[in-house]
Coordinates of C-alpha atoms in Angstrom, one line a residue:
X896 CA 99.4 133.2 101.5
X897 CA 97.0 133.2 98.6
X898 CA 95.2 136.7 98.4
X899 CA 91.5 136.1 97.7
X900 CA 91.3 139.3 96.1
X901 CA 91.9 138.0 93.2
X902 CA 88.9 136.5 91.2
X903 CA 91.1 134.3 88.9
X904 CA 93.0 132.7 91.8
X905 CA 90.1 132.3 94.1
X906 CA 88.2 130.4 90.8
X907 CA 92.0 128.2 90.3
X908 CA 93.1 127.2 93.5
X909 CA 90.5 124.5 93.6
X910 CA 92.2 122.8 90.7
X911 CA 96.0 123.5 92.1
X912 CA 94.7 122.0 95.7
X913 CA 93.0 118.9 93.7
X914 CA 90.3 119.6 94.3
X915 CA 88.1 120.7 91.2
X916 CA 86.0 117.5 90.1
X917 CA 85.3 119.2 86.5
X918 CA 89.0 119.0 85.7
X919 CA 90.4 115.6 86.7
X920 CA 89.8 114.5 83.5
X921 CA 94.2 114.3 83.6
X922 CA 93.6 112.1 86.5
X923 CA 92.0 109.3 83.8
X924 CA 93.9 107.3 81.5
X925 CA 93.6 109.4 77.8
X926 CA 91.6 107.1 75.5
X927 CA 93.3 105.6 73.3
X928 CA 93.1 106.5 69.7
X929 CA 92.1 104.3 66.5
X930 CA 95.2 105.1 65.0
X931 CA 97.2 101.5 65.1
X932 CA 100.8 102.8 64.4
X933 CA 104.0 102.2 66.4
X934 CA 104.3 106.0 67.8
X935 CA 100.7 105.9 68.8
X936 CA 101.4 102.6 71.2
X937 CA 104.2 104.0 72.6
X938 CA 102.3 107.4 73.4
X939 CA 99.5 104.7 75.0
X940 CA 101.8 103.1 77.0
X941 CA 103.6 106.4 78.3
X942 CA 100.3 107.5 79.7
X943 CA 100.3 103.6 81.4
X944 CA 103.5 104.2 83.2
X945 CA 102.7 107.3 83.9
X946 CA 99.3 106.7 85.8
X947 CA 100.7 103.8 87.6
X948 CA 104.3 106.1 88.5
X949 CA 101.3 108.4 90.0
X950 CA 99.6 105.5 92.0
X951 CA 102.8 104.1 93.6
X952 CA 104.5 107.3 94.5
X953 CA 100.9 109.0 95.7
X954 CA 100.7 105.5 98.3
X955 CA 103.9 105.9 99.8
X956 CA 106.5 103.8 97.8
X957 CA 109.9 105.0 97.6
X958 CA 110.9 107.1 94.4
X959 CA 113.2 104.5 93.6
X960 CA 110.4 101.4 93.3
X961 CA 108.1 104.4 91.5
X962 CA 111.2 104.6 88.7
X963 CA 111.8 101.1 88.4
X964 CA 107.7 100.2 87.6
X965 CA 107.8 103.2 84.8
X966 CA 110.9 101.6 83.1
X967 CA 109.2 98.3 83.4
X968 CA 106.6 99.4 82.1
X969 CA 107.8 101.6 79.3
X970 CA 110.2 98.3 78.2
X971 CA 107.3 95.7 78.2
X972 CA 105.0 98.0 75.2
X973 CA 107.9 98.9 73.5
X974 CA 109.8 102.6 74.2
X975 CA 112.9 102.8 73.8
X976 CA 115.5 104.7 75.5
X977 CA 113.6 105.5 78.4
X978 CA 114.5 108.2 80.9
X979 CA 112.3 109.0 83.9
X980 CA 112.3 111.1 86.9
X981 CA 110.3 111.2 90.1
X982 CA 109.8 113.9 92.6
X983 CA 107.4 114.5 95.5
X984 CA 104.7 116.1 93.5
X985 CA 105.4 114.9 90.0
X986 CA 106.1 111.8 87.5
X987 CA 108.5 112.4 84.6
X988 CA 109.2 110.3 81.4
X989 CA 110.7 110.5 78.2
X990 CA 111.2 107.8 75.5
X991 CA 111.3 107.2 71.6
X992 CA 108.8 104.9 69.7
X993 CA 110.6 102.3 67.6
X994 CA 112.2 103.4 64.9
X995 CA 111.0 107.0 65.8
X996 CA 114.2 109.8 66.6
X997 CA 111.3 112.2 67.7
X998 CA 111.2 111.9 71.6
X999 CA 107.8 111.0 73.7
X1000 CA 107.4 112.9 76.9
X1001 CA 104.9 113.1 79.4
X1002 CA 104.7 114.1 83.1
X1003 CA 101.9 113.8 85.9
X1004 CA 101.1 115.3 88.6
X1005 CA 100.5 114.0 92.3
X1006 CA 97.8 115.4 93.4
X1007 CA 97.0 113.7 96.5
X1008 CA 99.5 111.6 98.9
X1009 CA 97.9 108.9 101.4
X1010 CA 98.7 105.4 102.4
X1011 CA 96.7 102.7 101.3
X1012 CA 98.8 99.5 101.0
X1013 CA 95.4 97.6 99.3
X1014 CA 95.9 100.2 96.3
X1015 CA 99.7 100.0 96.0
X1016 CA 99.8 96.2 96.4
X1017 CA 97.4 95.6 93.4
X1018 CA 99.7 97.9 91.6
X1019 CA 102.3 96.6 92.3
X1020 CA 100.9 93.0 91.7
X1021 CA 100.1 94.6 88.1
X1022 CA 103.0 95.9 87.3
X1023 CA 104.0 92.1 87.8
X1024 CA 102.0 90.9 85.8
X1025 CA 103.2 93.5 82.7
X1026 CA 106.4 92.7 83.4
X1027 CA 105.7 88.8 83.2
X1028 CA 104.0 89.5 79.4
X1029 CA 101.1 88.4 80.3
X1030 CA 98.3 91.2 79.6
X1031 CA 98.1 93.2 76.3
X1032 CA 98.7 97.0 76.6
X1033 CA 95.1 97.4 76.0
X1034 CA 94.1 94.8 79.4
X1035 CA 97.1 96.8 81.1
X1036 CA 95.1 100.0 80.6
X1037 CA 91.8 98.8 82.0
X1038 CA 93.3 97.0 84.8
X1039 CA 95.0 100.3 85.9
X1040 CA 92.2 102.1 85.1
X1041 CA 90.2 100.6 87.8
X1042 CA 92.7 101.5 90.4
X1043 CA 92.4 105.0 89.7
X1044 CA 90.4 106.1 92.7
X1045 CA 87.3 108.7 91.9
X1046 CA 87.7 112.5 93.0
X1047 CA 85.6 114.0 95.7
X1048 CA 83.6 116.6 95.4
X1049 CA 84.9 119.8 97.6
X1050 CA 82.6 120.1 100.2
X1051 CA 80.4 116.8 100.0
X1052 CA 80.6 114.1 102.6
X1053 CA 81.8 110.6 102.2
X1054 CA 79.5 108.0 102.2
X1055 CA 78.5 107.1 105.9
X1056 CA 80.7 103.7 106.6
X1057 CA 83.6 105.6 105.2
X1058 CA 83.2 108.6 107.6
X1059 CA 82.6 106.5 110.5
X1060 CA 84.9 103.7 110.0
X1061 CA 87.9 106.4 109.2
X1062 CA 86.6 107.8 112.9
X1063 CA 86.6 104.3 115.1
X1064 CA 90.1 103.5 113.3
X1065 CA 91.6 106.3 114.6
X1066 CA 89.7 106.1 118.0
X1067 CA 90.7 102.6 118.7
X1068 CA 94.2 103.9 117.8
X1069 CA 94.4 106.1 120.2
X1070 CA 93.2 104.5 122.7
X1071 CA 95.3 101.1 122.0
X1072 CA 98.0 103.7 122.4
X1073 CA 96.8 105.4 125.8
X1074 CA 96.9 101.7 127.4
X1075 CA 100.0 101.4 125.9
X1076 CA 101.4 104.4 127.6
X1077 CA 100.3 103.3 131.3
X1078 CA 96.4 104.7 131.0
X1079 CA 93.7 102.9 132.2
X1080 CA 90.0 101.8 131.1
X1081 CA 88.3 105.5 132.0
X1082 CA 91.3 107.5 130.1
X1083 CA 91.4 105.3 127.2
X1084 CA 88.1 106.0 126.5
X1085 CA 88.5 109.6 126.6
X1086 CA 91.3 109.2 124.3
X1087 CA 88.8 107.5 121.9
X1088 CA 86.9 110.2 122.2
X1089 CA 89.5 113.2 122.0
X1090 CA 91.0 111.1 118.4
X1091 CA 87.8 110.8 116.8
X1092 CA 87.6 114.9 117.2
X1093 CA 90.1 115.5 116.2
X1094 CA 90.3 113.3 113.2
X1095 CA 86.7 114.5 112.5
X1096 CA 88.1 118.3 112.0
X1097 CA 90.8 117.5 109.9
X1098 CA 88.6 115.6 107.9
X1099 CA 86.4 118.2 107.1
X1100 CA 89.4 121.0 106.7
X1101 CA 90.6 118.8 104.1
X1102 CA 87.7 118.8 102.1
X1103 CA 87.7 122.1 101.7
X1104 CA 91.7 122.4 100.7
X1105 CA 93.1 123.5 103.8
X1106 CA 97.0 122.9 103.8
X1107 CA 97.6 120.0 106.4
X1108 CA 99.9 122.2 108.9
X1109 CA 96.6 123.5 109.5
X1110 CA 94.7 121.1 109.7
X1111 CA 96.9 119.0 111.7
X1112 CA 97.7 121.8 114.4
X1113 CA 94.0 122.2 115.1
X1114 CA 93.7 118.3 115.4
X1115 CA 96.4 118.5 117.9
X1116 CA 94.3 120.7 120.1
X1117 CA 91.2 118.2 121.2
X1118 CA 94.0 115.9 122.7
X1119 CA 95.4 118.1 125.1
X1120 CA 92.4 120.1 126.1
X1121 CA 90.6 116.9 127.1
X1122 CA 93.8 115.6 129.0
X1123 CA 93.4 119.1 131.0
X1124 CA 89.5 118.2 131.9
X1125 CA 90.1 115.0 133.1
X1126 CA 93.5 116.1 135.0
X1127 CA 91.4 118.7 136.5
X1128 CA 88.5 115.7 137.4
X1129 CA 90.3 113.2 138.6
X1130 CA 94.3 114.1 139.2
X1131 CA 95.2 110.6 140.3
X1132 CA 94.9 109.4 136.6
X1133 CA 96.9 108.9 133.8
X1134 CA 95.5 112.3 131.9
X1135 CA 99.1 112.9 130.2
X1136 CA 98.7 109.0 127.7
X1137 CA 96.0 110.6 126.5
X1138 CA 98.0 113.6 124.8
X1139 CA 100.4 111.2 124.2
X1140 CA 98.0 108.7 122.2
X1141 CA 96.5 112.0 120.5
X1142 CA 100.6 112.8 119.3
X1143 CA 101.0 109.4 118.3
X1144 CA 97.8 109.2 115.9
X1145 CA 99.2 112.2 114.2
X1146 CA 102.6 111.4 113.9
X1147 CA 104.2 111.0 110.0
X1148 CA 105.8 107.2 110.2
X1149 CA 105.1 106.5 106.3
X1150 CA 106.8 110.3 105.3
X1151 CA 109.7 109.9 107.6
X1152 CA 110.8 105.9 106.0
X1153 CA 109.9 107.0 102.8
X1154 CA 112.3 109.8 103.1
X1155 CA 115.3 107.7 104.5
X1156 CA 114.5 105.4 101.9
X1157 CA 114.7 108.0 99.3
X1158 CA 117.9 109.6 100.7
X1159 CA 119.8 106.1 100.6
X1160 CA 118.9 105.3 97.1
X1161 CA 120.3 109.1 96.0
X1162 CA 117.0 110.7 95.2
X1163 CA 117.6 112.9 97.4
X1164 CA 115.4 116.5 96.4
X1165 CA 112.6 113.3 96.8
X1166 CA 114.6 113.0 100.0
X1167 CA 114.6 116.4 100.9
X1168 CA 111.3 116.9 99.9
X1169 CA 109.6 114.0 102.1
X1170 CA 111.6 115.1 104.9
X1171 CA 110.3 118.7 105.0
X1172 CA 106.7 117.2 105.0
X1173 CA 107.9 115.0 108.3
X1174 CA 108.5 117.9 109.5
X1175 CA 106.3 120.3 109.2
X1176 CA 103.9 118.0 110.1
X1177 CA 106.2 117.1 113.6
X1178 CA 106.1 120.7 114.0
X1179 CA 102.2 121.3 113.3
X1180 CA 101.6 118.4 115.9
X1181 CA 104.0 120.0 118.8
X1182 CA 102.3 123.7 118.0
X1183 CA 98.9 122.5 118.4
X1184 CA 99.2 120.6 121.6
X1185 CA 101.7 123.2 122.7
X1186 CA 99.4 125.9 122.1
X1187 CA 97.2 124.3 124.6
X1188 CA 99.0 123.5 127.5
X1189 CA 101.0 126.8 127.4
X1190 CA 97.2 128.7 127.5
X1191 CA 96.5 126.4 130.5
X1192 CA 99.9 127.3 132.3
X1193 CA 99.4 131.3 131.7
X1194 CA 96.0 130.4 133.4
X1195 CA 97.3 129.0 136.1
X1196 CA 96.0 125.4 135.5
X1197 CA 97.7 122.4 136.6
X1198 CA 99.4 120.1 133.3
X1199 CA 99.4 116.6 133.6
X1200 CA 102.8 115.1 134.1
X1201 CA 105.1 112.3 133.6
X1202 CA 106.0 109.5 136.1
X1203 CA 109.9 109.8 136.3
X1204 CA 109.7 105.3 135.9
X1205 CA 111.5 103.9 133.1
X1206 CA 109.6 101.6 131.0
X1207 CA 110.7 98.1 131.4
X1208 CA 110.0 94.7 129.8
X1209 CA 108.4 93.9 132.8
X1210 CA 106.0 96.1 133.3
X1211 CA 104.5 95.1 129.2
X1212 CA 103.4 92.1 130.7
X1213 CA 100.1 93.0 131.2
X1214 CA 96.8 94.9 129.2
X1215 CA 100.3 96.7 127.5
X1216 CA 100.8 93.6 125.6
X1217 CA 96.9 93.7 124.0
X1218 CA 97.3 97.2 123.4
X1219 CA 100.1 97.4 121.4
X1220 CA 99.1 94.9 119.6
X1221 CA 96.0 96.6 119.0
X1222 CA 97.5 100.0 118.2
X1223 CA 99.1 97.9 114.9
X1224 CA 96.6 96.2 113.9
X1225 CA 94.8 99.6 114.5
X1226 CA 97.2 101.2 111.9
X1227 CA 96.7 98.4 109.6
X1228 CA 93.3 98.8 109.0
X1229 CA 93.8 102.5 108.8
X1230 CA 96.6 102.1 106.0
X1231 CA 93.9 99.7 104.3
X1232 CA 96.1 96.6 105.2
X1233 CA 94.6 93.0 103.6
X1234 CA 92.9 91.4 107.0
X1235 CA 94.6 88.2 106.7
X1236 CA 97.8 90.2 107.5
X1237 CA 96.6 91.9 110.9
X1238 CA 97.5 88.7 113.4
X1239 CA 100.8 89.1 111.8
X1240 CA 101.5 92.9 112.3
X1241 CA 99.9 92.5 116.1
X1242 CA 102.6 90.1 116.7
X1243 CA 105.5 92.2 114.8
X1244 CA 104.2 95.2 116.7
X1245 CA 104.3 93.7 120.1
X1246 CA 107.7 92.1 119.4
X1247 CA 109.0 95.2 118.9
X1248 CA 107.8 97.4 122.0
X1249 CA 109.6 94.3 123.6
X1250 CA 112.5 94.7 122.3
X1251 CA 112.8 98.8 123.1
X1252 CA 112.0 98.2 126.5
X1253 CA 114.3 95.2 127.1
X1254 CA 117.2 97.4 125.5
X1255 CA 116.1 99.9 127.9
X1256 CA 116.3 98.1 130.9
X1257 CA 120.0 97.5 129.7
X1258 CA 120.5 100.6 129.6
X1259 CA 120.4 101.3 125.4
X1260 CA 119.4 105.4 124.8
X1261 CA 116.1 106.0 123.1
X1262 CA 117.3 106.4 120.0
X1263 CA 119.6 103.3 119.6
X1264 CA 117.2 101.3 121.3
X1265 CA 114.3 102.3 118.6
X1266 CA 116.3 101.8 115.9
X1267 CA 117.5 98.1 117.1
X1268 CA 113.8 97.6 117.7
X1269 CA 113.2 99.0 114.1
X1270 CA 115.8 96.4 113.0
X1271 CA 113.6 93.8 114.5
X1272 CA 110.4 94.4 113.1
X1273 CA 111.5 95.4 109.6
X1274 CA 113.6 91.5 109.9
X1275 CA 110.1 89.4 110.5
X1276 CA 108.2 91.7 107.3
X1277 CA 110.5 91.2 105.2
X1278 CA 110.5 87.3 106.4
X1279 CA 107.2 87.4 106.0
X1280 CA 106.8 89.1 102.7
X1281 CA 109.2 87.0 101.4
X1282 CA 106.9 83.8 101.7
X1283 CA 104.2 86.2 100.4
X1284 CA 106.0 87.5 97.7
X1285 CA 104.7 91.3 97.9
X1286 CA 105.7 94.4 99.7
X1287 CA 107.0 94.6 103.0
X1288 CA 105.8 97.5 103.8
X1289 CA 102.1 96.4 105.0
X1290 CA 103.5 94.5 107.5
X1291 CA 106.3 97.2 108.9
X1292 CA 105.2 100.3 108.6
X1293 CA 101.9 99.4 110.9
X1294 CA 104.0 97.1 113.4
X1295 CA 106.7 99.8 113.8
X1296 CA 104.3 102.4 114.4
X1297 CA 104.0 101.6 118.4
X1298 CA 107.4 103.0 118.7
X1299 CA 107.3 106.3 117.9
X1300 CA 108.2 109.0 120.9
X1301 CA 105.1 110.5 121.5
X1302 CA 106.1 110.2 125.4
X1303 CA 109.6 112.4 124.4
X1304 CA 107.4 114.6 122.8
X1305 CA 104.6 115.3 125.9
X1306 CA 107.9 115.7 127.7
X1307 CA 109.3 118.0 125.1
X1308 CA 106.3 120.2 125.4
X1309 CA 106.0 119.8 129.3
X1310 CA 109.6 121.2 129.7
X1311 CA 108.6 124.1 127.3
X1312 CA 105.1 125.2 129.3
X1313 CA 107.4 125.0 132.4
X1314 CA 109.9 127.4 130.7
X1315 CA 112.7 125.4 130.3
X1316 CA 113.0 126.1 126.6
X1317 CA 116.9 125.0 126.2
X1318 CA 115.9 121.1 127.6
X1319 CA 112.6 121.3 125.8
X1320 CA 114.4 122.3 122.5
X1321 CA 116.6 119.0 122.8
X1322 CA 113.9 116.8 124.2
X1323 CA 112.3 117.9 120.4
X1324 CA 115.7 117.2 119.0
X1325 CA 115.9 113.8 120.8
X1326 CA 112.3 112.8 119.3
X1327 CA 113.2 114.2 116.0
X1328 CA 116.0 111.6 116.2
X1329 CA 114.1 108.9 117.4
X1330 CA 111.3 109.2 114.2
X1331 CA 114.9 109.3 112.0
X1332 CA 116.2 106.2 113.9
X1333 CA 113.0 104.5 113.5
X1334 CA 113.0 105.1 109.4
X1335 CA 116.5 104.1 109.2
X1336 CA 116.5 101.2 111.3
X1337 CA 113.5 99.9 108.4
X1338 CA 115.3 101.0 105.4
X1339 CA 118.8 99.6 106.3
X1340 CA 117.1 96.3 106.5
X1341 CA 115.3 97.1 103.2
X1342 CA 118.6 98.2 101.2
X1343 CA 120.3 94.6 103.0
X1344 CA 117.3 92.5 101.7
X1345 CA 118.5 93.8 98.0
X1346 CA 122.1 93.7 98.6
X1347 CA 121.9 89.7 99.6
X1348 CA 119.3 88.8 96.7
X1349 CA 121.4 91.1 94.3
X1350 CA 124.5 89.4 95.5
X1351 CA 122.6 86.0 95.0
X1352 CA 121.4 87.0 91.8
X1353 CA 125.0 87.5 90.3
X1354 CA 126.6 84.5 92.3
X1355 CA 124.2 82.4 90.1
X1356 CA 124.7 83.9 86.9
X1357 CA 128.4 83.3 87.5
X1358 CA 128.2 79.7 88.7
X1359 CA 126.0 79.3 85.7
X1360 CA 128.3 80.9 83.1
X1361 CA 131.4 78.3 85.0
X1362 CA 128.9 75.7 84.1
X1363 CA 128.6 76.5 80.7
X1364 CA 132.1 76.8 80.0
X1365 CA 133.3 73.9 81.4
X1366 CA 130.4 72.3 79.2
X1367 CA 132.6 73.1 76.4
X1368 CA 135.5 71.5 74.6
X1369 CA 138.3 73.7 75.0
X1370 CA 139.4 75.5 71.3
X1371 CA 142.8 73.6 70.5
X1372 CA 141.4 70.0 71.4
X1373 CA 138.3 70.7 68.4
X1374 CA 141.7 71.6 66.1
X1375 CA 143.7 68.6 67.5
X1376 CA 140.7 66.3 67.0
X1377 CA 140.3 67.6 63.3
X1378 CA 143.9 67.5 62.1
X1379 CA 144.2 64.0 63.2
X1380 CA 141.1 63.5 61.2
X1381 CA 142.5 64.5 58.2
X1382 CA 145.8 63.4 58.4
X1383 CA 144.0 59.8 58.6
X1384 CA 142.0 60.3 55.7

């Protein structure tokens, strides 16, 4: 814990956090300098790759796609024997200038991580476009540029349709997600209102620097201290979907892929890295929300609990069928999704709550049933990025994202206020596993989509080298051919 004692840490930490405005002068791309020689371009396009390394790893692309657009980029303006390197918090990458044995190196810093697909598709549209030769280093610079986002003052306030759209995203969210979890008109609004708290007090914790366990343990609390008042009110109610749909706002699904994505491809301090973040973020979640209901059982209050039904596909054909569809779309918009996408991830994200509660009904464990569902959903986005040609990530992160355990987790928590620790400890385990078996499910269908086109990819370039052999006269017929030539001369 930082002491505050200290005058030069207090006056630093700003900066360290991200949050000092009169230093993000390293955020920018350097200006380029007058100097037209070969080592100066190369130091110009090192800062490119560089700031656009920083822009796809700080939106929630895998390290593996973040190394592959540097070394795109570093080929296209001409460095040579390129090296780079890419952890959670940093951008690495060495090179030579042609004809230059003095190495270029450069590293950036991530300051901030979110997930705004809009961002990282233009980027990555860009880094198409560099790697298709058709903008100058100089265009390349100003395009990317632009997609620098600007810093925020600590302390200020966004601007007013920012604030409050950020607010009705997540309240339609959660309470997509309370309908989704067996609530009605009356609870879903109070899980509207319970989200937007919440979200409104991380918000403003994170303007000021405050490290998201934090932050995300206090917006745990709202949740569960509503879904005590309206227990209290009205018992017959649903009260416990709207803890549930306050877990499930809060819950990591972008962290957790990324790090199975990450782990897979053999980055794994990336790996390890992204997974300690799903964690402690898990575990910030469970404390808040735990912290609550365990006050309410020392005081003698009555928890909300769980009807002991199993969810069938049945019982989805009804408001449940609107509501998960809403919850993605919901996420969509919140991950800054392109609109013309969102009737797509509604029907992915539907889909796949079908699918878990059909294998359910057979009888399929939680886990295996998410990560079949996973399998599902991460099939029709890669589909449908494939006729898009861009990412599939806008379309399966947001549509998976109705299948996280927030219900394993309330009864997690419920078993723990109860004081039975031992089943409450595996019903976290269980969860745990379901988040893993939910990133896995996406990123095995991810690592098969490469596979096949990489397995097309050389298929074709051995048909096409057959080809072009067989195009050719074979050596001794050309010597045949010209001895008999001569002979009859």
């Amino acid at each position: 814990m930082p002491s505050i004692s200290l005058p030069w840490l207090h006056h630093t930490l700003p900066h360290v956090r991200g949050l000092d405005t009169s230093r993000y002068g390293s955020r920018k791309l350097r200006a380029e300098r007058q100097a037209d020689n070969a080592r100066q371009r190369a130091a110009d396009a090192l800062d490119l790759a560089l700031c656009i390394g920083e822009l796809i790893a700080g939106n929630g692309a895998s390290a593996e796609e973040t190394v592959a657009a540097i070394l795109v980029i570093a080929d296209a303006y001409g460095l040579e024997g390129c090296e780079s390197d890419v952890t959670l918090n940093a951008v690495e990458l060495t090179g030579h200038a042609a004809g230059d044995a003095v190495p270029l190196m450069g590293k950036r810093i991530i300051q901030h991580h979110t997930t705004d697909f809009a961002t990282l598709e233009n980027t990555q549209l860009l880094v198409q476009a560099i790697h298709d030769g058709t903008l100058s280093l100089a265009e390349a610079r100003k395009a990317a540029a632009e997609l620098i986002p600007e810093p925020e003052r600590p302390g200020a306030l966004r601007p007013w349709k920012r604030r409050y759209t950020g607010h009705a995203l997540v309240g339609l969210i959660a309470a997509a997600a309370s309908v989704l979890t067996g609530a009605k008109l009356g609870v879903a609004l109070c899980a509207l209102l319970a989200a937007v708290t919440g979200n409104w007090i991380s918000s403003s914790l994170a303007r000021y620097g405050v490290p998201a366990f934090y932050r995300f343990t206090l917006a745990a609390i709202p949740a569960a201290a509503v879904a005590l008042v309206v227990h209290a009110l009205w018992p017959g109610v649903a009260s416990q979907s709207i803890i549930i749909a306050g877990v499930l706002v809060l819950l990591p699904t972008m962290a957790a892929t990324s790090a199975v994505q990450d782990s897979l491809a053999g980055h794994y301090l990336t790996a390890v890295a992204r997974l300690l973040e799903t964690l402690t973020i898990f575990a910030s979640v469970v404390l808040g929300t735990g912290l609550v209901l365990g006050l309410a059982t020392r005081l003698g209050l009555d928890v909300p609990t769980l009807p002991s039904v199993r969810a069938t596909s049945g019982a989805y054909l009804d408001w449940r069928l609107v509501a998960a569809a809403l919850f993605a779309v919901g996420i969509a918009a919140r991950y800054k999704v392109a609109p013309r996408k969102w009737a797509a991830v509604g029907l992915l994200g539907l889909a796949g709550v079908l699918v878990y509660a059909e294998l359910r009904e057979l009888g399929f464990s939680p886990i295996t049933a998410t990560g079949i569902a996973a399998v599902a959903v991460a099939v029709g986005g890669h589909f449908l990025s494939r006729r898009a040609r861009t990412s599939a990530l806008p379309w399966v992160i947001p549509a998976a994202a109705p299948l996280l355990p927030g219900t394993l987790i309330y009864k997690a928590l419920y078993a723990v206020t109860n004081g039975e620790v031992l089943e409450g400890a595996t019903g976290m385990v269980r969860a745990l596993g379901v988040i893993l078996a939910l990133a896995g499910g996406i990123s095995v269908v991810g690592e098969t989509v490469q596979f096949l086109r990489r397995w097309r990819a050389v298929r074709a370039a051995v048909r096409a080298d057959t080809a072009a052999d067989a195009a050719q006269p074979p050596a001794d017929a050309v010597v045949v051919a010209s001895e008999t030539t001569t002979v009859r001369g």
